Structures are given as C-alpha cells and as structure tokens.
Coordinates of C-alpha atoms in Angstrom, one line a residue:
Chain A
X192 CA -0.1 0.1 0.1
X193 CA 1.4 3.6 -0.8
X194 CA 0.6 5.9 1.8
X195 CA 3.5 8.6 1.1
X196 CA 4.5 10.3 -2.0
X197 CA 7.9 11.0 -1.0
X198 CA 10.3 8.4 0.7
X199 CA 14.0 8.7 1.8
X200 CA 15.3 5.4 2.3
X201 CA 18.5 5.1 4.6
X202 CA 18.6 1.5 4.7
X203 CA 20.5 -0.1 1.9
X204 CA 24.3 0.2 3.6
X205 CA 24.3 -3.3 4.7
X206 CA 23.1 -4.4 1.3
X207 CA 25.8 -2.4 -0.5
X208 CA 28.3 -3.8 2.1
X209 CA 27.2 -7.4 1.5
X210 CA 27.6 -7.2 -2.3
X211 CA 30.7 -5.3 -2.5
X212 CA 32.6 -5.8 0.4
X213 CA 36.1 -5.4 -1.2
X214 CA 34.7 -2.0 -3.1
X215 CA 33.6 -0.8 0.3
X216 CA 36.9 -1.6 2.0
X217 CA 38.8 -0.1 -0.7
X218 CA 36.8 3.3 -0.5
X219 CA 36.9 3.4 3.3
X220 CA 40.7 2.8 3.3
X221 CA 41.4 5.2 0.6
X222 CA 39.2 7.8 2.5
X223 CA 40.9 7.5 5.9
X224 CA 44.0 7.5 4.3
X225 CA 43.3 11.0 2.8
X226 CA 41.6 12.2 5.7
X227 CA 44.9 11.0 7.6
X228 CA 47.1 12.5 5.1
X229 CA 45.4 16.0 5.1
X230 CA 45.1 16.3 8.6
X231 CA 48.8 15.2 9.1
X232 CA 50.0 18.1 6.6
X233 CA 47.8 20.5 8.8
X234 CA 48.6 19.2 12.4
X235 CA 50.8 21.6 14.3
X236 CA 54.3 20.3 15.7
X237 CA 54.5 17.0 15.8
X238 CA 51.2 15.4 16.6
X239 CA 51.2 12.2 14.5
X240 CA 47.9 11.4 12.5
X241 CA 47.7 7.8 11.5
X242 CA 44.7 5.7 9.6
X243 CA 44.3 2.2 10.8
X244 CA 41.7 -0.7 10.3
X245 CA 39.4 -1.5 13.1
X246 CA 37.0 -4.5 13.8
X247 CA 34.3 -2.5 11.7
X248 CA 36.2 -0.3 9.3
X249 CA 38.7 2.3 9.4
X250 CA 39.5 5.1 11.9
X251 CA 42.1 8.1 12.1
X252 CA 43.6 9.0 15.3
X253 CA 45.5 12.0 16.1
X254 CA 47.9 12.1 19.0
X255 CA 49.7 9.3 21.2
X256 CA 50.7 8.9 24.8
X257 CA 53.6 11.4 24.1
X258 CA 51.5 13.6 22.1
X259 CA 48.2 13.6 24.0
X260 CA 47.4 17.4 23.2
X261 CA 45.7 17.1 19.8
X262 CA 42.4 17.7 21.4
X263 CA 43.5 21.0 22.8
X264 CA 44.8 22.1 19.5
X265 CA 41.4 20.9 17.6
X266 CA 39.3 22.8 19.8
X267 CA 41.3 25.2 21.8
X268 CA 41.7 26.0 25.5
X269 CA 41.4 28.7 27.8
X270 CA 44.4 30.4 26.9
X271 CA 44.9 29.0 23.4
X272 CA 42.9 29.5 20.1
X273 CA 41.2 26.7 18.2
X274 CA 43.4 25.3 15.1
X275 CA 41.3 22.5 14.0
X276 CA 43.1 20.0 11.6
X277 CA 40.8 16.9 11.7
X278 CA 37.6 18.1 11.1
X279 CA 38.4 20.4 8.2
X280 CA 40.3 17.1 6.8
X281 CA 37.3 14.9 7.4
X282 CA 34.8 17.3 6.2
X283 CA 36.6 17.8 3.0
X284 CA 36.8 14.1 2.2
X285 CA 33.3 12.9 3.4
X286 CA 31.3 14.1 0.1
X287 CA 33.4 12.1 -2.1
X288 CA 33.0 9.0 0.2
X289 CA 29.1 9.5 0.1
X290 CA 29.3 9.9 -3.9
X291 CA 31.2 6.9 -4.2
X292 CA 28.7 5.0 -1.9
X293 CA 26.1 6.3 -3.9
X294 CA 27.5 5.0 -7.4
X295 CA 27.3 1.6 -5.8
X296 CA 23.8 1.7 -4.6
X297 CA 22.8 2.7 -8.2
X298 CA 24.0 -0.5 -9.4
X299 CA 22.3 -2.7 -7.1
Chain B
X75 CA 37.6 30.5 5.7
X76 CA 35.8 33.1 3.7
X77 CA 33.7 36.2 4.6
X78 CA 30.4 34.2 5.3
X79 CA 31.9 32.8 8.3
X80 CA 31.8 36.7 9.7
X81 CA 28.3 36.7 8.9
X82 CA 27.8 33.7 11.0
X83 CA 29.7 35.2 13.9
X84 CA 27.4 38.1 13.5
X85 CA 24.3 35.8 13.9
X86 CA 25.5 33.9 16.7
X87 CA 26.5 37.2 18.6
X88 CA 23.2 38.8 18.0
X89 CA 21.4 35.8 18.7
X90 CA 23.0 34.9 22.2
X91 CA 23.8 38.6 23.4
X92 CA 20.5 39.5 23.0
X93 CA 18.9 36.9 25.6
X94 CA 18.4 38.2 29.1
X95 CA 18.7 34.5 30.6
X96 CA 22.2 34.4 29.2
X97 CA 23.5 37.9 29.9
X98 CA 22.4 37.1 33.3
X99 CA 24.8 34.3 33.1
X100 CA 27.8 35.6 31.4
X101 CA 26.9 39.2 31.2
X102 CA 28.5 40.4 27.9
X103 CA 31.3 37.7 27.6
X104 CA 30.5 36.3 24.3
X105 CA 33.6 35.8 22.1
X106 CA 34.7 34.3 18.9
X107 CA 37.6 32.2 18.4
X108 CA 39.4 33.5 21.6
X109 CA 38.6 35.3 24.8
X110 CA 40.8 38.0 26.0
X111 CA 43.4 37.4 28.6
X112 CA 42.0 38.5 31.7
X113 CA 38.3 37.3 30.9
X114 CA 36.2 36.5 33.7
X115 CA 34.5 33.2 33.8
X116 CA 32.2 31.7 32.6
X117 CA 32.1 32.9 28.9
X118 CA 30.5 31.7 25.8
X119 CA 33.0 30.8 23.2
X120 CA 32.6 29.9 19.6
X121 CA 35.4 28.4 17.3
X122 CA 35.0 27.7 13.3
X123 CA 35.8 23.9 12.6
X124 CA 35.4 23.4 9.0
X125 CA 33.8 25.6 6.3
X126 CA 33.2 24.0 3.1
X127 CA 31.5 25.9 -0.3
X128 CA 28.2 24.2 -1.6
X129 CA 28.2 24.5 -5.3
X130 CA 25.9 23.8 -7.9
X131 CA 26.8 22.6 -11.4
X132 CA 28.5 26.3 -12.1
X133 CA 31.8 27.5 -10.7
X134 CA 29.8 29.8 -8.1
X135 CA 29.4 29.2 -4.6
X136 CA 25.9 28.7 -3.4
X137 CA 26.3 28.9 0.4
X138 CA 28.9 28.1 3.0
X139 CA 28.6 24.8 5.1
X140 CA 30.1 25.5 8.3
X141 CA 30.5 23.6 11.4
X142 CA 30.9 25.8 14.6
X143 CA 31.9 24.7 18.1
X144 CA 29.7 26.6 20.7
X145 CA 30.6 26.2 24.1
X146 CA 30.6 27.6 27.6
X147 CA 34.1 27.9 29.3
X148 CA 34.2 27.9 33.2
X149 CA 36.8 27.8 35.9
X150 CA 35.4 24.9 37.7
X151 CA 35.7 21.0 38.2
X152 CA 31.9 20.7 37.5
X153 CA 30.1 20.5 34.1
X154 CA 26.7 21.0 36.0
X155 CA 27.9 24.8 36.5
X156 CA 27.9 25.2 33.0
X157 CA 24.9 23.1 31.9
X158 CA 22.1 26.1 32.4
X159 CA 24.2 28.2 29.7
X160 CA 24.7 25.3 27.2
X161 CA 21.1 24.4 27.3
X162 CA 19.9 27.9 26.8
X163 CA 22.6 28.4 24.1
X164 CA 20.8 25.2 22.4
X165 CA 17.2 26.5 22.7
X166 CA 18.4 29.7 21.2
X167 CA 20.1 28.5 18.0
X168 CA 19.4 24.6 17.6
X169 CA 17.0 24.5 14.6
X170 CA 16.8 28.3 13.9
X171 CA 18.0 30.4 11.4
X172 CA 17.3 34.0 10.1
X173 CA 18.9 37.0 8.4
X174 CA 21.7 39.2 10.0
X175 CA 21.1 43.1 10.4
X176 CA 23.1 43.4 7.0
X177 CA 20.7 41.3 5.4
X178 CA 22.9 38.0 5.1
X179 CA 21.0 34.5 5.4
X180 CA 21.4 31.9 8.2
X181 CA 19.6 29.1 6.1
X182 CA 20.1 26.9 9.2
X183 CA 21.7 26.1 12.4
X184 CA 21.3 22.4 13.7
X185 CA 23.2 20.7 16.3
X186 CA 25.3 17.6 15.1
X187 CA 27.0 16.4 18.4
X188 CA 27.8 17.4 21.8
X189 CA 31.3 18.4 23.3
X190 CA 32.9 18.6 26.6
X191 CA 36.6 19.1 27.4
X192 CA 38.6 19.2 30.6
X193 CA 41.3 21.6 31.1
X194 CA 43.7 21.5 33.9
X195 CA 46.5 24.1 34.1
X196 CA 48.6 25.5 36.6
X197 CA 46.7 23.9 39.4
X198 CA 43.4 25.4 38.3
X199 CA 40.7 23.4 36.5
X200 CA 38.6 24.3 33.6
X201 CA 35.8 22.9 32.1
X202 CA 34.2 23.4 28.3
X203 CA 30.7 22.3 27.7
X204 CA 28.9 22.8 24.4
X205 CA 28.2 21.2 21.3
X206 CA 29.1 21.2 17.4
X207 CA 26.5 22.9 15.2
X208 CA 26.1 22.8 11.4
X209 CA 25.5 26.5 10.1
X210 CA 24.4 26.9 6.3
X211 CA 25.4 30.8 5.6
X212 CA 24.8 32.7 2.5
X213 CA 25.8 36.3 1.6
X214 CA 22.7 38.6 1.5

C-alpha cells in the first residue's frame, strides 16, 4: 500500500556492504588515508596522525601517549585559539565518500 | 575560511547576546575564536571547525557549509555549573535561522553532536561544555 508520496531510504548500507565488500573496504581505506594525509599536513608540531583498520572499518587517530594534546589544538583551550586540523580534513573528504557509496547503490 | 563565516559570527553574537537569561549568566562575555587574556569566567565562546563551499553545476558558491563549536567555558571542576548556559544556547540556536542585520542569510543551524573538554592548567581546573552546530550561511 502506498501511503506517502515521498520516501527517503537510509537502509541500504548493509546490502551494499554485502554485495561489494572489497569495494567498500577500498573506499573506506582510501578515504581514511586521505583524511589522515590531509590532517597530518595541517597538524601543528609533531602531532602524529594515522589511519588504521578497526573491527568495523577504519579510523583516523591524532596523537599518542606522548603527544596527547591533539584535542586541545583542535578545539582550543582557555588560553589558546582552536586550530582545527582533523575536522576540516574529514569534512573535505566525506562528500566524495558519500558519492562513491551512492554510485554503488545505483548498481544494486 | 571566507567572509560568510563573519556573517555567521554576527548572527551567533546578535542571537546569544540579546538573550536576558544568557546575559544574566555571562554578562557580555561572548567571544568568537578567542577570549581576552583577563576575561572573567564563565564565558561563551565559538570556534569555526570547518567551512566548505556548497556548489551547484557552475563555478559559483551557493552558500557556505560551516561547523561551529559553541561552548561555555568555566573555571570549575563541574560541568553542571555550565549546563544552564549550554542548554539556553541550544534553545536559542538549534533548529533556528534568520537574517543578520546586514541582510545575510543563516539558512539553518542544527546541532550535530555534544562536546566537552576538561582542562587543567597551573593547578586550576577549567571545563568546556557545548556542542557542534552545522550552519549554512549565504551572503545577502
């Protein structure tokens, strides 16, 4: 039964992931590496930025036990202006990731 | 970074500083980017985290897609002290929009995630509590 004229579906990611596991992995890997690369080039001082594989996909992490102050740099402190380097990197890469996912959805 | 972020700053300031509840809590201490060295606490501060142009098919930018961190900062060990301020900020800007006095357009402002940060410096504790808001802005 059709009871609406407009439907926005947000339920196909699992289907895409099941049908194109290698392609999804490649998109996420390249995306996380690009975010890491862009953030690393903007990161002040020696804050290390690395992309790494996790159980569910990939993550990009800034800082280490020695360089723990990435959050203070990104968001600012009481006496220090914020100098974001992670968020701009992620925001600049996300649109392309979404477009790539959308292309996969079209061939389902 | 572009001039549209300046209009977003103007909208944030005019919206927040006009509210009697907020001014009762922080007086006139609303700061973009950085608070003065000797600013009293608490205060409200916002920082631009990201700004990306929204384009159509052509070369022109339609509007700017910004992420702002809007937070209350206090010389305290308790986030609870800052909660009334951040709740009021949320009531004033989340899901809101409008034009600046100069006619620039804030199409929307919507909260995306919460934020908190503890800071300990020279034996003094500070707390930052707020949220990240996505603001779409267009020059009028």
